[in-house]
PDB file of C-alpha atoms in Angstrom:
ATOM      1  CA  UNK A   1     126.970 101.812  74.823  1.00 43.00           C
ATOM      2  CA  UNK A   2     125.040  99.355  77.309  1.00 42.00           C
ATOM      3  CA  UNK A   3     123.680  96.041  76.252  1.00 44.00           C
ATOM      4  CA  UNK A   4     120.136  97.516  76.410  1.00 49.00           C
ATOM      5  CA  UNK A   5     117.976  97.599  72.905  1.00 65.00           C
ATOM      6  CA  UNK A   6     119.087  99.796  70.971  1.00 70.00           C
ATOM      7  CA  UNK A   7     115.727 101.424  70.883  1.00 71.00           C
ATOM      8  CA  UNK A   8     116.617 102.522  74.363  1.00 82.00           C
ATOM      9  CA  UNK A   9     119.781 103.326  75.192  1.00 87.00           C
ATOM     10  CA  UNK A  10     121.155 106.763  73.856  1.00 91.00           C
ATOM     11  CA  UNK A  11     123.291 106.998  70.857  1.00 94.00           C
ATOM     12  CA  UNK A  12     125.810 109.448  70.150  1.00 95.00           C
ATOM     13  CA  UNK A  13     126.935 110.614  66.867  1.00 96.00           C
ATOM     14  CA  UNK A  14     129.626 113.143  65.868  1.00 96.00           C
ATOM     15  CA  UNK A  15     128.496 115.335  63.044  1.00 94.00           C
ATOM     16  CA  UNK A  16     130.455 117.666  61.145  1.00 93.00           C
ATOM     17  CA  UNK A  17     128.564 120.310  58.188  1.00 93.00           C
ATOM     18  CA  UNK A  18     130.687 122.198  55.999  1.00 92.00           C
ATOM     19  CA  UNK A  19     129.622 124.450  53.005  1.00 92.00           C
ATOM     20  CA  UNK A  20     131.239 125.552  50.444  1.00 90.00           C
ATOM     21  CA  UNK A  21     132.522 128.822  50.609  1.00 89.00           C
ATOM     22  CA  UNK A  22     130.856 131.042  48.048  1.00 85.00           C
ATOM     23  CA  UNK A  23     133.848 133.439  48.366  1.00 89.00           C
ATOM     24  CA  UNK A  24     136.769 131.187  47.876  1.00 91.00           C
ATOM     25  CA  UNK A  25     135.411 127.921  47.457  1.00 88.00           C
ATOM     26  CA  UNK A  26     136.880 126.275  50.479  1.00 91.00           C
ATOM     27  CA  UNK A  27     134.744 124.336  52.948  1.00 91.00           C
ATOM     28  CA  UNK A  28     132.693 126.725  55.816  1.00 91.00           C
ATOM     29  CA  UNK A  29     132.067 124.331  58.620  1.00 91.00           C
ATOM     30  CA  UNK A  30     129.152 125.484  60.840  1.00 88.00           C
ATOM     31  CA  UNK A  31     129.504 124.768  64.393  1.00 78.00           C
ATOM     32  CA  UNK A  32     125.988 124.166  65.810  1.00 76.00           C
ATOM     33  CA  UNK A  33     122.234 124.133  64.608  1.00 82.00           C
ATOM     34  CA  UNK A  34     121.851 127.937  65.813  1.00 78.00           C
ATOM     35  CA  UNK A  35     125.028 129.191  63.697  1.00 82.00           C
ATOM     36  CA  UNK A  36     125.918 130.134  60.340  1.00 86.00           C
ATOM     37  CA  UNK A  37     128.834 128.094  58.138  1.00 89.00           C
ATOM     38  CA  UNK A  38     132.160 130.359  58.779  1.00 89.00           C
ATOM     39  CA  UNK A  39     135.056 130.032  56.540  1.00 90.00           C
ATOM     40  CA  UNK A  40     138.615 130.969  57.215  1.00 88.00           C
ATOM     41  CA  UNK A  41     138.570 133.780  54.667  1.00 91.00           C
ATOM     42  CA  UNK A  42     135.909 135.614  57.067  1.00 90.00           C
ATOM     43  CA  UNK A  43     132.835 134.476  54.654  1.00 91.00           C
ATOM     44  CA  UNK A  44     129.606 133.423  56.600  1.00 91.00           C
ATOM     45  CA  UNK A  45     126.664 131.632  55.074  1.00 88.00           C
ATOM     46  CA  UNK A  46     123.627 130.364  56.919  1.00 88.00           C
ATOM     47  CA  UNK A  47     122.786 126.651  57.086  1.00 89.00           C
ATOM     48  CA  UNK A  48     119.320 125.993  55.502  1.00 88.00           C
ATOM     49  CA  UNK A  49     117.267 123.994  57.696  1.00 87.00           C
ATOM     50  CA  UNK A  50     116.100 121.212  55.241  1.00 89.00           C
ATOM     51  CA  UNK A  51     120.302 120.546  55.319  1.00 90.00           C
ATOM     52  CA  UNK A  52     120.474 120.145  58.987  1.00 91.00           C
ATOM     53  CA  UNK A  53     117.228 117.737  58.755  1.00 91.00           C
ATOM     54  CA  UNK A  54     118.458 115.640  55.896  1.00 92.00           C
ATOM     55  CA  UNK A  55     122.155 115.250  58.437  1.00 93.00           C
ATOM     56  CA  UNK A  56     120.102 114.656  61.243  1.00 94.00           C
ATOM     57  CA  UNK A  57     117.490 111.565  59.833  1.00 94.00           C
ATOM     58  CA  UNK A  58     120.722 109.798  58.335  1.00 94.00           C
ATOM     59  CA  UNK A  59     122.453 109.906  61.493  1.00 95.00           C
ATOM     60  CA  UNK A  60     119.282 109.112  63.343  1.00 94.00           C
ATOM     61  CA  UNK A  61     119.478 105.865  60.664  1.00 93.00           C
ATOM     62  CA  UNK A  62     123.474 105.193  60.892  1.00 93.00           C
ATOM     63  CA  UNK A  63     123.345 105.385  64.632  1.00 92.00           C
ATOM     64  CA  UNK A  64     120.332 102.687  64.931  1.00 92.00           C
ATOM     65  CA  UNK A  65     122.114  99.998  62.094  1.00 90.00           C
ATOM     66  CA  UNK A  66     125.780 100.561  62.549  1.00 88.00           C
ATOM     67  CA  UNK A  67     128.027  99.498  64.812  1.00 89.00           C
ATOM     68  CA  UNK A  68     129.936 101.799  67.593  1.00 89.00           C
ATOM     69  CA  UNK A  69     133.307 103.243  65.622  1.00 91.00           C
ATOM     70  CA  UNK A  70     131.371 103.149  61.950  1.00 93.00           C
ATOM     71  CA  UNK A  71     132.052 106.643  59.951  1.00 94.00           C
ATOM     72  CA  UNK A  72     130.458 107.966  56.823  1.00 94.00           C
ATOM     73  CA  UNK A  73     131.345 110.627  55.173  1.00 94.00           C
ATOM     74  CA  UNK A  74     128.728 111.815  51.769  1.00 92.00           C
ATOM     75  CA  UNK A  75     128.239 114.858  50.083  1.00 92.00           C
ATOM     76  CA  UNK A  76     124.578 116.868  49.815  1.00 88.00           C
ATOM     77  CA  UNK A  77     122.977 119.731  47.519  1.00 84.00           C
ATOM     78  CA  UNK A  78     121.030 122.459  48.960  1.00 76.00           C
ATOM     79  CA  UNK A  79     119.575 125.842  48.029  1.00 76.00           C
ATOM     80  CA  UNK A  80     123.437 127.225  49.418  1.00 68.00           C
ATOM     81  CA  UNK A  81     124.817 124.833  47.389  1.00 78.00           C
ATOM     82  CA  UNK A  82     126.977 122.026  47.964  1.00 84.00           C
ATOM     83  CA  UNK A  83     127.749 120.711  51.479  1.00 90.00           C
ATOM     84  CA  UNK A  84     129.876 117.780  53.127  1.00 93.00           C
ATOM     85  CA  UNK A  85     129.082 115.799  56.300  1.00 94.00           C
ATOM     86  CA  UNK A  86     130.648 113.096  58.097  1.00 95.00           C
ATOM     87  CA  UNK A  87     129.133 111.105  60.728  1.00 96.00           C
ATOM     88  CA  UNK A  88     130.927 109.004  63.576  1.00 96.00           C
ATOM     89  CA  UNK A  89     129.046 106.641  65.677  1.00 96.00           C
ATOM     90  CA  UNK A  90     130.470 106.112  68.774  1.00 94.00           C
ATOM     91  CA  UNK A  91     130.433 107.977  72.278  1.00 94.00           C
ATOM     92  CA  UNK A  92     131.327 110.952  72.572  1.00 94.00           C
ATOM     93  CA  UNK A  93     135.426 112.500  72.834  1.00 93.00           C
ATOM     94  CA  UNK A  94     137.165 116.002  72.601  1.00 93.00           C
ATOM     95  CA  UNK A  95     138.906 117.114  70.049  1.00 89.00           C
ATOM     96  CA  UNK A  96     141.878 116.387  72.025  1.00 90.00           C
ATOM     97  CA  UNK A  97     141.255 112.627  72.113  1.00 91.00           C
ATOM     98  CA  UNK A  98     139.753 112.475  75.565  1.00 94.00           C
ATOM     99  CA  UNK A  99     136.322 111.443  76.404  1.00 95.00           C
ATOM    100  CA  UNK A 100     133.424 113.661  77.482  1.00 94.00           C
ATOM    101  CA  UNK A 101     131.289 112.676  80.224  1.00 92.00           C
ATOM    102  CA  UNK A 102     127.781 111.945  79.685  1.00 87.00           C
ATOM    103  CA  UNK A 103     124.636 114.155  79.625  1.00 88.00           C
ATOM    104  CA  UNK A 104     121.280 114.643  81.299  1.00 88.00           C
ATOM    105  CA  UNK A 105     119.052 115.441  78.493  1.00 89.00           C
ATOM    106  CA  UNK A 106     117.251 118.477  78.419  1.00 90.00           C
ATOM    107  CA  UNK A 107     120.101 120.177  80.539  1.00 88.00           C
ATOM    108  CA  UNK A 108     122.110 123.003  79.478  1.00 91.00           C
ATOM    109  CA  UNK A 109     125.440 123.321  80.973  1.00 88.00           C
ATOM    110  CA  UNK A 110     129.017 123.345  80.598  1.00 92.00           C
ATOM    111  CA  UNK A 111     130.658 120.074  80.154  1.00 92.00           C
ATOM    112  CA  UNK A 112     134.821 119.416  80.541  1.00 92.00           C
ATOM    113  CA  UNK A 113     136.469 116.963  78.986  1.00 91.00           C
ATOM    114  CA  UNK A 114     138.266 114.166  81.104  1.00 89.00           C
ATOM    115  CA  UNK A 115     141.737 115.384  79.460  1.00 87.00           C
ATOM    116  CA  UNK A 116     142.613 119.019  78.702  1.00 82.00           C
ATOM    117  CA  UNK A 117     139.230 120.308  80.751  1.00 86.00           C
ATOM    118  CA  UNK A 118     137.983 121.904  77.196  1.00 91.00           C
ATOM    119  CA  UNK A 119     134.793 122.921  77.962  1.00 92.00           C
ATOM    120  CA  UNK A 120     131.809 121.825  75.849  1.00 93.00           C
ATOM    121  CA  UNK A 121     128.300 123.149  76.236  1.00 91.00           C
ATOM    122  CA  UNK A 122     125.333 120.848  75.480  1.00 93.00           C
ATOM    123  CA  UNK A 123     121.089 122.236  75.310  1.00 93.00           C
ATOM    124  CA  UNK A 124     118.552 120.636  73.914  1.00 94.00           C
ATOM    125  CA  UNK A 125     117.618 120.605  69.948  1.00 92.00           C
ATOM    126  CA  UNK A 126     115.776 123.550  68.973  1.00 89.00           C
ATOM    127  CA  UNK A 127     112.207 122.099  68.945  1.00 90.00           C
ATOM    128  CA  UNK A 128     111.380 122.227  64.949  1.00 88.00           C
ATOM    129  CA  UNK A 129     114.568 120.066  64.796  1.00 91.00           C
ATOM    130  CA  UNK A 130     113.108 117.749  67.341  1.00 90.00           C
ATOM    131  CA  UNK A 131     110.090 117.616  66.220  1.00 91.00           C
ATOM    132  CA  UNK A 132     110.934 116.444  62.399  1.00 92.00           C
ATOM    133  CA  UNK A 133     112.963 113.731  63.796  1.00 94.00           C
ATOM    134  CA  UNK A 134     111.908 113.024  67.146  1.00 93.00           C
ATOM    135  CA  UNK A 135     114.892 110.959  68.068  1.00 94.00           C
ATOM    136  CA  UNK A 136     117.567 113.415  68.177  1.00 95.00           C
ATOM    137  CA  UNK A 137     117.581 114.869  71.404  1.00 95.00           C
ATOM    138  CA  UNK A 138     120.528 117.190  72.957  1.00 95.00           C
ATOM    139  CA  UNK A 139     123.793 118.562  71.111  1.00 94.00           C
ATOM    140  CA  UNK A 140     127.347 118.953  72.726  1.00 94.00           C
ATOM    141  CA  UNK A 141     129.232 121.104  71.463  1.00 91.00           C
ATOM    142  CA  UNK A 142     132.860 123.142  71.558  1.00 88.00           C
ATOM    143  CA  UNK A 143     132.741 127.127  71.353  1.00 75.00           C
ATOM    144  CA  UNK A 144     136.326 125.916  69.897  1.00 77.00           C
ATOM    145  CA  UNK A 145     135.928 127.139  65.765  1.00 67.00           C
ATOM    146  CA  UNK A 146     138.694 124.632  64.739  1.00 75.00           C
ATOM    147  CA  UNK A 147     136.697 122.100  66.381  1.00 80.00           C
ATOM    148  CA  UNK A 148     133.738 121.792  64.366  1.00 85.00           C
ATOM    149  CA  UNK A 149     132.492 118.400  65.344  1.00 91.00           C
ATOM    150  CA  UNK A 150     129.795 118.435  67.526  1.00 91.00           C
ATOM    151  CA  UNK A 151     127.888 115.731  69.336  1.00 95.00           C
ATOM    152  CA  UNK A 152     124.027 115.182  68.763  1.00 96.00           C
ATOM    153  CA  UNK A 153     122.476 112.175  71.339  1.00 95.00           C
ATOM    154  CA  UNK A 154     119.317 110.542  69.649  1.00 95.00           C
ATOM    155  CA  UNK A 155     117.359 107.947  71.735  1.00 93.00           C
ATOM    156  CA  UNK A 156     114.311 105.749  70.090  1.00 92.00           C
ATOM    157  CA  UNK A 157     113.023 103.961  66.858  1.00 90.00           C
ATOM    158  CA  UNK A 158     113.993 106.396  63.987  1.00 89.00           C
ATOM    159  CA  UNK A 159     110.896 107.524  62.640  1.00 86.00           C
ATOM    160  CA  UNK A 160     111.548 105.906  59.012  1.00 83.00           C
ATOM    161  CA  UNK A 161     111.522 102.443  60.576  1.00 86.00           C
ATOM    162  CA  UNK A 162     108.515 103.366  62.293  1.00 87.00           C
ATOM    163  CA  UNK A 163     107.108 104.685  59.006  1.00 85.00           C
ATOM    164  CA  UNK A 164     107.842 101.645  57.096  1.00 85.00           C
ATOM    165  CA  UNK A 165     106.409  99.213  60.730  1.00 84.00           C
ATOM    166  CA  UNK A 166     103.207 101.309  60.193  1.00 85.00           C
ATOM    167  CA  UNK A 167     102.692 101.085  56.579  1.00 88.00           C
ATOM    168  CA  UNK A 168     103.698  96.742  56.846  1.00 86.00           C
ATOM    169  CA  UNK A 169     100.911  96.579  59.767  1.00 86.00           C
ATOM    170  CA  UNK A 170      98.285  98.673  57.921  1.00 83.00           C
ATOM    171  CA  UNK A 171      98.538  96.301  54.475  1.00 84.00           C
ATOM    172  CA  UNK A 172      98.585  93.164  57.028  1.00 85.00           C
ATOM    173  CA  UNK A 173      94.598  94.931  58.162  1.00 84.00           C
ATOM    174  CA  UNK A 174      93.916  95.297  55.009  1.00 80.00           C
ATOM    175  CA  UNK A 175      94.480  92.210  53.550  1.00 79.00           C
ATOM    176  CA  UNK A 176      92.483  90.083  56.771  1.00 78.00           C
ATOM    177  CA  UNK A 177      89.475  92.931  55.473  1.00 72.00           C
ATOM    178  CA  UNK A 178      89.657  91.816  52.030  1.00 64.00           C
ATOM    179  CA  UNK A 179      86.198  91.549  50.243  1.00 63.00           C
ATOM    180  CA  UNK A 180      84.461  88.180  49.889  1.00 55.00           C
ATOM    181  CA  UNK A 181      82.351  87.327  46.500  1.00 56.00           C
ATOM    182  CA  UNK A 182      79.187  86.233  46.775  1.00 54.00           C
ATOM    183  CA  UNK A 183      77.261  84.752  43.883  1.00 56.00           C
ATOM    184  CA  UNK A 184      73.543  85.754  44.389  1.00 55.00           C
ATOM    185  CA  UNK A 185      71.041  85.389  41.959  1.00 56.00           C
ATOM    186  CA  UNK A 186      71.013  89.561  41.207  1.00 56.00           C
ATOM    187  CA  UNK A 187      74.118  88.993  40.884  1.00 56.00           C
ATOM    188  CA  UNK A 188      78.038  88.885  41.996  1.00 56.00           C
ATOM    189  CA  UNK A 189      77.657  90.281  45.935  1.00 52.00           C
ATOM    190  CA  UNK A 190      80.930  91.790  47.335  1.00 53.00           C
ATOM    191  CA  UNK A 191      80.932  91.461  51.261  1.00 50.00           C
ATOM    192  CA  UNK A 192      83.537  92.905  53.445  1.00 52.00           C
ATOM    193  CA  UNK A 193      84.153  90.713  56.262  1.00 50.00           C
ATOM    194  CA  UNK A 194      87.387  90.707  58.599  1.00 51.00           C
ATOM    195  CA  UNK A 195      88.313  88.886  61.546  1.00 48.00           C
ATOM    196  CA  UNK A 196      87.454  91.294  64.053  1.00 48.00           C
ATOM    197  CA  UNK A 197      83.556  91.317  62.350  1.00 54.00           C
ATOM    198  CA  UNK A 198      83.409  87.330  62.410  1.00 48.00           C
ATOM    199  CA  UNK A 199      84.890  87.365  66.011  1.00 51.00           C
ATOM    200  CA  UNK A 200      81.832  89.818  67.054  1.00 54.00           C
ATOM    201  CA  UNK A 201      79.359  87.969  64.995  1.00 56.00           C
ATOM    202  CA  UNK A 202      80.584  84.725  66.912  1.00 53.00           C
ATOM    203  CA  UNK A 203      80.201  86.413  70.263  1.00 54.00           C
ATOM    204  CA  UNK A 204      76.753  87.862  69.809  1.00 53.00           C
ATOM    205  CA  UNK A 205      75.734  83.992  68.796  1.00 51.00           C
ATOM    206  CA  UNK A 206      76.934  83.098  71.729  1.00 49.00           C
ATOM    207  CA  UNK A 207      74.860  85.698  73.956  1.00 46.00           C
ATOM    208  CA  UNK A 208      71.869  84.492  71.860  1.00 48.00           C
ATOM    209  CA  UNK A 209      72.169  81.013  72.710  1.00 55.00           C
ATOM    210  CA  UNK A 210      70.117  79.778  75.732  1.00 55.00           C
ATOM    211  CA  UNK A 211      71.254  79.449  79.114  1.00 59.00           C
ATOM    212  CA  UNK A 212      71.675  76.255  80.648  1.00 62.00           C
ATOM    213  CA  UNK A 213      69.131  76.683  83.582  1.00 56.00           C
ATOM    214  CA  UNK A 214      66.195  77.535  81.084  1.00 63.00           C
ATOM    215  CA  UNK A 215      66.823  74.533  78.988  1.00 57.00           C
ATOM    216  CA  UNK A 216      66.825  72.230  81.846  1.00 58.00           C
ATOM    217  CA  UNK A 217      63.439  74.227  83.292  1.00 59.00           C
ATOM    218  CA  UNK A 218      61.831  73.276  80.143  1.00 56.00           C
ATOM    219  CA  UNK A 219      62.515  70.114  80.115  1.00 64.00           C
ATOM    220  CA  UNK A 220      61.254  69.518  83.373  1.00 61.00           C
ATOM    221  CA  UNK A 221      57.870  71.360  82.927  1.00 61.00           C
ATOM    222  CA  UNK A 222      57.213  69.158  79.382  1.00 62.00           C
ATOM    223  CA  UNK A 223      58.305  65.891  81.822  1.00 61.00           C
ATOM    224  CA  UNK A 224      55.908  66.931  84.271  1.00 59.00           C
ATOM    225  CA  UNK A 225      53.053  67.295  81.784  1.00 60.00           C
ATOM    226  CA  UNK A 226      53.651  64.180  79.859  1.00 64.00           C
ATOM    227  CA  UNK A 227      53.077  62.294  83.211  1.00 62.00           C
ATOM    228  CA  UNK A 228      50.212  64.383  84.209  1.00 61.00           C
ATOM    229  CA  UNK A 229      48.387  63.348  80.706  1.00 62.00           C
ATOM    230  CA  UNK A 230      49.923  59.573  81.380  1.00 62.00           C
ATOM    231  CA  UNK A 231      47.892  59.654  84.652  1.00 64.00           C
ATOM    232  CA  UNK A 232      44.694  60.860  83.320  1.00 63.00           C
ATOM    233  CA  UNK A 233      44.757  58.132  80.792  1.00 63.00           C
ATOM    234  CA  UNK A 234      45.602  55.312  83.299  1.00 65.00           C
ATOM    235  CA  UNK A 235      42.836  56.715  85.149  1.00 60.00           C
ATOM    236  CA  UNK A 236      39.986  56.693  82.676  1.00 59.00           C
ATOM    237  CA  UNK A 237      41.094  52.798  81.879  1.00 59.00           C
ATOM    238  CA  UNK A 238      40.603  51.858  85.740  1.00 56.00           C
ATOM    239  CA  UNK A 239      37.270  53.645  85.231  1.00 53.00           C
ATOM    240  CA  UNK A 240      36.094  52.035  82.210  1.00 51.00           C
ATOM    241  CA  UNK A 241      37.230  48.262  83.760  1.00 50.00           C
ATOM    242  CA  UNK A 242      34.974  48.940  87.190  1.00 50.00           C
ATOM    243  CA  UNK A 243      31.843  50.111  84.537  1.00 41.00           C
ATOM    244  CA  UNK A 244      32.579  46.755  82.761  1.00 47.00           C
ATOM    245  CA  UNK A 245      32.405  44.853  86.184  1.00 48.00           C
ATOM    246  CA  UNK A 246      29.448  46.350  87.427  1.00 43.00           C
ATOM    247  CA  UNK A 247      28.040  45.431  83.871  1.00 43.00           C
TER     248      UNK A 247
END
């Protein structure tokens, strides 16, 4: 793994899924989403699909907190009864030790390992998978049954986290749109003002306000009237002094 976000860069985990044998009690691993648990006595069960999506959000989780190397191992109940996973963050290696080499996602082809050549085959999620948590995205896998570890890439914010982002940001709106009480005389008045509503009554005052070219017009037309009626008075004082003269 790169020194990219983690949000970006592709992160492998190794999954294993084993049941427990109905027959003789031992664990069925199931190799693949598409395949039913088989034990070694011959007994196959099929994987419910609410399993594989529980396995698949926690490693969507372990893979985005823990660090490259971290395993987990935990136990589940399902309507087949009890299962067993363990998770392994880390990139991906063979059974044999040896590392696999990386994946185009969405491809489906035939991978060898850089040791033994075992051959792997990797395909993308089947799409209900994918689309419950949308960031697991291709599997590797061995056709190998006593290899039942196989390799599921996830890439992006785990949906959880995104959840929980959504549900933070959506009580930060509501709390900037909290009511305001107003005492009026009918009465307590509950208004519901928020910052975006004061912003857009602030900008609509501002279109209301005059421009500055009409303000200055009107000041010149009331400057030119006052000394138009300044004028006629000076004039009817000159006329009324030449009437006293001639008097």
């Amino acid at each position: 793994m790169g020194p990219q976000p983690r949000a970006i860069q592709p992160r492998y985990v190794g999954m294993t899924l084993s049941l427990r044998c109905s027959a003789c009690g031992r664990p069925a691993p199931a190799i693949g989403f598409d395949r039913p648990a088989e034990c070694s006595c011959g007994e196959r069960s099929e994987v419910p699909s609410q399993l594989w999506l529980e396995v698949l959000e926690r490693a969507d989780m372990v893979s985005f907190e823990a660090e490259p190397g971290s395993e987990e191992r935990f136990e589940l109940q399902s309507s087949a009864g009890a299962a067993e996973s363990t998770l392994l963050v880390g990139d991906p290696v063979c059974h044999c030790g040896a590392a696999l080499p990386a994946v185009e996602l969405g491809n489906t082809e035939t991978i060898s390992c850089r040791g033994g050549g075992h051959p792997y085959h990797t395909r993308p999620l089947p799409i209900l998978l994918r689309e419950a948590v949308p960031a697991a995205l291709q599997v590797i896998r061995s056709e190998d049954a006593s290899s039942p570890r196989y390799w599921v890439v996830f890439q992006g914010t785990p949906r959880v986290i995104l959840d929980q982002r959504r549900v933070a940001l959506e009580a930060v709106i509501k709390e900037r749109a909290a009511p305001l009480a107003v005492t009026a005389p009918e009465g307590p008045v509950s208004l519901q003002v928020s910052s975006f509503h004061l912003a857009k009554q602030s900008m609509t005052h501002r279109k209301e306000r005059a421009p500055p070219w009409m303000v200055f017009l009107v000041i010149l037309t009331l400057g030119a009237g006052l000394a138009w009626y300044a004028a006629g008075q000076m004039k009817k004082k000159s006329q009324g002094a030449r009437v006293e003269e001639a008097l």
